[in-house]
Short mmCIF file of C-alpha atoms in Angstrom, two decimals:
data_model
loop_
_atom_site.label_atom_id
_atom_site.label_comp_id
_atom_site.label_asym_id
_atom_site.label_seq_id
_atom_site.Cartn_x
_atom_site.Cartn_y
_atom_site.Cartn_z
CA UNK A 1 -22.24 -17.15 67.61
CA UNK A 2 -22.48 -19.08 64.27
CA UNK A 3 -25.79 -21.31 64.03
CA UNK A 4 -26.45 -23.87 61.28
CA UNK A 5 -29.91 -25.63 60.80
CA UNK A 6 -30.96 -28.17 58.67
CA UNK A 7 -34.72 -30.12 59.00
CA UNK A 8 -33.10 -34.15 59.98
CA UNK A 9 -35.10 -36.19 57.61
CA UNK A 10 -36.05 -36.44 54.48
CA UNK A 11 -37.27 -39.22 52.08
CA UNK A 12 -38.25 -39.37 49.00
CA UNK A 13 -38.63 -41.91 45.68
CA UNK A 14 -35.89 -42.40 42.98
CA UNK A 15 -36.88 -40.01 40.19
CA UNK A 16 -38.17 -37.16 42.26
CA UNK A 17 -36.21 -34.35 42.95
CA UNK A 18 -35.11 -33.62 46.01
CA UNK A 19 -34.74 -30.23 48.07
CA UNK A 20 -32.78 -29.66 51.36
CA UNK A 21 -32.88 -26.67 53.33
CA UNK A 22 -30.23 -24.84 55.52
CA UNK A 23 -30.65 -21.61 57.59
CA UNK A 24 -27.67 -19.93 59.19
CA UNK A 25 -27.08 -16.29 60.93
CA UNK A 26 -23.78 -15.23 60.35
CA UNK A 27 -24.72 -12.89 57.59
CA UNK A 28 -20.90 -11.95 56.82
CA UNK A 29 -19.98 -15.87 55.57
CA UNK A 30 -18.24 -15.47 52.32
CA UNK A 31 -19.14 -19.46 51.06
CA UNK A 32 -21.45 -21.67 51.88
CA UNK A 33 -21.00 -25.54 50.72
CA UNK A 34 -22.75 -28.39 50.72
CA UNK A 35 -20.88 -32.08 51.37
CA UNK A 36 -22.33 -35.34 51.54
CA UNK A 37 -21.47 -38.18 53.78
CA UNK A 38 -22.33 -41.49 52.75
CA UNK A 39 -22.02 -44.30 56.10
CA UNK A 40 -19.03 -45.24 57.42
CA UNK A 41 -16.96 -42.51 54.90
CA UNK A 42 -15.90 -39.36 55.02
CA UNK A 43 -17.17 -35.75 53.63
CA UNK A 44 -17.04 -35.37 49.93
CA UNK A 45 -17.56 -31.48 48.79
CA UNK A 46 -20.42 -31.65 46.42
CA UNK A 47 -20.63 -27.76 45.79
CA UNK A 48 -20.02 -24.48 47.10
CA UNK A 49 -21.50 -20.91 46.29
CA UNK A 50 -20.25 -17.43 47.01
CA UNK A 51 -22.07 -15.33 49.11
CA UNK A 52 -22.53 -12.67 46.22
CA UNK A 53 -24.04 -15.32 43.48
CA UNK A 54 -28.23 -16.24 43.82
CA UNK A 55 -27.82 -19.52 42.59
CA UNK A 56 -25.40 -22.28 41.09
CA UNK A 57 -25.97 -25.32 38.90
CA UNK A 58 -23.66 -28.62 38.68
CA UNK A 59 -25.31 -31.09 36.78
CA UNK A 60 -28.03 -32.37 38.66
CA UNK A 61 -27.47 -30.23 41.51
CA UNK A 62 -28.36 -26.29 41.94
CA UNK A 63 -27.91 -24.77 44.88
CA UNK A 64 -30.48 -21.51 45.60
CA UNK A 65 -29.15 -18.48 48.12
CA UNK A 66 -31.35 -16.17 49.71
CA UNK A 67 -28.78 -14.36 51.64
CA UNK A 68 -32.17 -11.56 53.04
CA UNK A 69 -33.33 -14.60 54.62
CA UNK A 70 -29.98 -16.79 55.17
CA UNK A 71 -31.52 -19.52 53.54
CA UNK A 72 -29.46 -21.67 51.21
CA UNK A 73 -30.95 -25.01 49.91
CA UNK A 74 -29.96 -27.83 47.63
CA UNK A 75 -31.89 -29.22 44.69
CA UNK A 76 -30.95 -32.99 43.39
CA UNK A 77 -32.89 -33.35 40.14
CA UNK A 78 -33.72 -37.01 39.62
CA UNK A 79 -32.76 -38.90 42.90
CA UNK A 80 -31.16 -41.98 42.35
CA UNK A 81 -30.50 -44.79 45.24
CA UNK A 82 -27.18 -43.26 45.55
CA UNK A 83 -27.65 -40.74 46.46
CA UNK A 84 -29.17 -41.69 50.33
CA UNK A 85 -26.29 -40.34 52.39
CA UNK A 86 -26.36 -37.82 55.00
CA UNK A 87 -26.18 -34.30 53.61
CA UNK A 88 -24.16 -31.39 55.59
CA UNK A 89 -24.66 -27.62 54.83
CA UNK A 90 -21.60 -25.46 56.04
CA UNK A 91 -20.71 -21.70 56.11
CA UNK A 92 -17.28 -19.83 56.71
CA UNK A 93 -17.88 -18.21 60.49
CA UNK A 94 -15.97 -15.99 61.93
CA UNK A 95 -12.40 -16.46 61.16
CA UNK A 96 -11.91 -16.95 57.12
CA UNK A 97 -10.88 -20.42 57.42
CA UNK A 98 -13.09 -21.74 60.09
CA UNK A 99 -15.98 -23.85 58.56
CA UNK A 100 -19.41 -23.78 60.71
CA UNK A 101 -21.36 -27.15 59.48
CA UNK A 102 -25.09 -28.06 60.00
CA UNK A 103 -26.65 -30.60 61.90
CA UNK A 104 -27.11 -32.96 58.69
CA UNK A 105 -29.81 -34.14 56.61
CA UNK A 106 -30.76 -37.70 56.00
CA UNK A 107 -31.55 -38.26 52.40
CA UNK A 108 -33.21 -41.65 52.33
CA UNK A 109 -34.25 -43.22 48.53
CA UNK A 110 -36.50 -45.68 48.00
CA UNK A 111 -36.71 -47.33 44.39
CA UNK B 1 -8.73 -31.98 44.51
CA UNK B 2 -6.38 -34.01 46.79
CA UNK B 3 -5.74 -37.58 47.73
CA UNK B 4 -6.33 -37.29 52.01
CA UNK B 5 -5.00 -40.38 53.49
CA UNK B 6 -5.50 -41.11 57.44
CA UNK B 7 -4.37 -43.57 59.45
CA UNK B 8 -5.69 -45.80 61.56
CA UNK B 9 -9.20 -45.82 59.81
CA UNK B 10 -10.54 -47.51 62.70
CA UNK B 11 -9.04 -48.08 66.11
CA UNK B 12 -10.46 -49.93 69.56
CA UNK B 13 -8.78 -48.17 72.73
CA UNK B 14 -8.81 -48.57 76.06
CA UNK B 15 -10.00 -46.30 78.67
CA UNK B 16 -6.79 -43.99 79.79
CA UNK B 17 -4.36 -45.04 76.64
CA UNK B 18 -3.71 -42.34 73.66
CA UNK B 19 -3.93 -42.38 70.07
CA UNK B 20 -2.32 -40.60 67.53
CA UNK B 21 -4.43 -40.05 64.25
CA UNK B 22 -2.14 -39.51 60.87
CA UNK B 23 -3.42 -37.18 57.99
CA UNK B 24 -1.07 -37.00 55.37
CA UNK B 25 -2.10 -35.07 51.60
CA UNK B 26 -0.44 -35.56 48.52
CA UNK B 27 -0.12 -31.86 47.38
CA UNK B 28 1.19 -29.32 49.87
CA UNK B 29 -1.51 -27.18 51.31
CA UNK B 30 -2.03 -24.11 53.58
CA UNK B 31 -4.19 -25.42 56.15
CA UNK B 32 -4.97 -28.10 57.89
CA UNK B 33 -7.42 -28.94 60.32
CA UNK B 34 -8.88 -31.32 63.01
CA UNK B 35 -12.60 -32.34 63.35
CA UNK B 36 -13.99 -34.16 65.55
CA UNK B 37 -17.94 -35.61 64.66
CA UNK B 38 -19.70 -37.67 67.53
CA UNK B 39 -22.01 -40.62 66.97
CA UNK B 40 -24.74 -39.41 65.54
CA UNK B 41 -23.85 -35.59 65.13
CA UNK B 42 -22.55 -32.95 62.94
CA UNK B 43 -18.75 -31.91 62.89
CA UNK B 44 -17.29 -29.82 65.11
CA UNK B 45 -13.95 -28.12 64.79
CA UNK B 46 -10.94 -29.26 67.50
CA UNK B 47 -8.07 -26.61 66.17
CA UNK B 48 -5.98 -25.28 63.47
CA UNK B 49 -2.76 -27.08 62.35
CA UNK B 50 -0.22 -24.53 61.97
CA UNK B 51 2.78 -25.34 60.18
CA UNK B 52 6.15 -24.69 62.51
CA UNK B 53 3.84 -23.39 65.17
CA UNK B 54 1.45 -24.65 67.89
CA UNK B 55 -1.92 -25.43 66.73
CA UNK B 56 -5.02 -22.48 67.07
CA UNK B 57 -8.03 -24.30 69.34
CA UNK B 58 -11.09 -23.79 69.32
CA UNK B 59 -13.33 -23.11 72.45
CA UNK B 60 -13.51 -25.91 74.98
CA UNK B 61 -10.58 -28.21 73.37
CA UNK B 62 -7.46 -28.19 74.53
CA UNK B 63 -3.82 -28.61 73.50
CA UNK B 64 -3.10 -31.29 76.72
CA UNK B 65 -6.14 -33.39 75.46
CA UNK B 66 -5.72 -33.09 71.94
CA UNK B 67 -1.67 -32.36 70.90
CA UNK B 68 -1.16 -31.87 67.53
CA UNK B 69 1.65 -31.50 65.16
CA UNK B 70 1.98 -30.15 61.55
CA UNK B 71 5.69 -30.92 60.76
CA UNK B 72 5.77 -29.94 57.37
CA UNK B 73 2.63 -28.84 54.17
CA UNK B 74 1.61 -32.13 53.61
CA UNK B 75 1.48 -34.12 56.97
CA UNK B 76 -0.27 -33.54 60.55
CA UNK B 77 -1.06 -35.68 63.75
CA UNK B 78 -3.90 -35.49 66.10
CA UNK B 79 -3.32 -37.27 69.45
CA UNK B 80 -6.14 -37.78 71.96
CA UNK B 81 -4.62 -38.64 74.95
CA UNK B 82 -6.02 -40.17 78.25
CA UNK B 83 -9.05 -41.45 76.65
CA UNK B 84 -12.76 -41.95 78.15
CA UNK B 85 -15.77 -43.37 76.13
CA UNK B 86 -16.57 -39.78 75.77
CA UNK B 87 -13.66 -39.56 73.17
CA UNK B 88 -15.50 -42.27 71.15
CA UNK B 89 -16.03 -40.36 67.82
CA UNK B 90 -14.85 -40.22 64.01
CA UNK B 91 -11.97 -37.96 63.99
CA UNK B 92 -11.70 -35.98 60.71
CA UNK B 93 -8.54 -33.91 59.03
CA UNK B 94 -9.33 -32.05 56.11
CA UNK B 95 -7.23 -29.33 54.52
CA UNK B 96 -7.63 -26.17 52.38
CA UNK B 97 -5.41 -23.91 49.94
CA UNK B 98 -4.69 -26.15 47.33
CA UNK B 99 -3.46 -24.24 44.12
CA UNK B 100 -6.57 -22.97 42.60
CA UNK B 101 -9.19 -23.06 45.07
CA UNK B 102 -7.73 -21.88 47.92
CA UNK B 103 -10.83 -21.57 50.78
CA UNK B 104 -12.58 -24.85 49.94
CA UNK B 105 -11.88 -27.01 52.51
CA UNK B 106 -11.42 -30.86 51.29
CA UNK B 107 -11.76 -33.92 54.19
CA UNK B 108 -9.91 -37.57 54.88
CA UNK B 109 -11.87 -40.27 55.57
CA UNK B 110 -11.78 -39.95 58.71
CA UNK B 111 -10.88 -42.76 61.90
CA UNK B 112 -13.49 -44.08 64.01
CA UNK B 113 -12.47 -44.33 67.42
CA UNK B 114 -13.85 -46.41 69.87
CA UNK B 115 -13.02 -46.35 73.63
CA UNK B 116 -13.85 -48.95 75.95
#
């Protein structure tokens, strides 16, 4: 079946970037997205990339696909405080619709 | 993208009782589904609101424990019925095929349930 890992932690200081890895193994996924959960809220779609596209920039986000390795990561140029939420990577499994999420990285800022 | 409202937000239950969960959208939509995302976990997917037809589960939920409706494009109920502290989770209804970007699926805010 469909199998979506992220590393749980990560931490770093306002101003640094910020990278967060996601493996997964269902190699026919059409989109992959990235959402962000901030406590007590729900998701909020930050970005999404096609399977067929290498990477994708937003502002201070750019997402990187390796789809050889099924490795998709997020990039968050110049972390602020706000940005220390949980962070969920998520593919389309089998079944168009059906959304396969990760286990969730915790971004934690420190000033 | 659109406005996902869901009511209750929060809700205290006791053990045995049910609860029914509201998602309404302001914009009709294609689908609609039902998460479910325990303390301290990722989110999981219950089933498939189908509009004018029974809802499409996923393995190891089903419709007796979790009954949902989808009355109409815009509005859809999750029940959890006969509770247990094991049902203490945030229950999330998010919904895809708005004009324009028709795959990307877009959540509510989700209700945290706890069961005594």
């Amino acid at each position: 079946g469909e199998d979506v890992e992220q590393s749980l932690f990560l931490s770093v200081r306002e101003g640094d970037s910020s990278v967060i890895n996601c493996t997964y193994t269902d190699s026919s996924s059409t989109y992959l997205y990235w959402y962000k959960q901030e406590p007590g809220a729900g998701l909020q779609l930050l970005t999404y990339i096609f399977s067929n596209m290498d990477m994708k920039q937003d502002q201070r986000l750019t997402v990187l696909l390796n789809k050889k390795d099924k490795h998709l990561s997020l990039r968050i140029a110049d972390t602020q405080t706000g940005d220390s939420a949980i962070y969920f990577c998520a593919e389309t499994g089998t079944g168009f619709q059906k959304l396969v999420f990760g286990t969730g990285t915790r971004l934690l800022v420190s000033p | 993208s659109a406005v996902i409202s869901q009511k209750p937000s929060r809700d205290i239950c006791q053990r045995g009782t049910s609860l029914t969960i509201q998602c309404q959208v302001d914009s009709q939509v294609t689908m609609m589904f039902w998460y479910r995302q325990q303390p301290g976990q990722s989110l999981t997917l219950i089933a498939t609101a189908n509009q004018g037809s029974e809802a499409t589960y996923e393995s190891g939920f089903v419709i007796d424990k979790f009954p949902i409706s989808r009355p109409n494009l815009t509005f859809s109920t999750l029940t959890v019925s006969n509770m247990s502290p094991e049902d203490s989770s945030i229950y999330l209804c998010s919904v895809s095929g708005l004009a324009g970007v028709t795959d990307t699926q877009y959540f509510g805010p989700g209700t945290r349930l706890t069961v005594l």
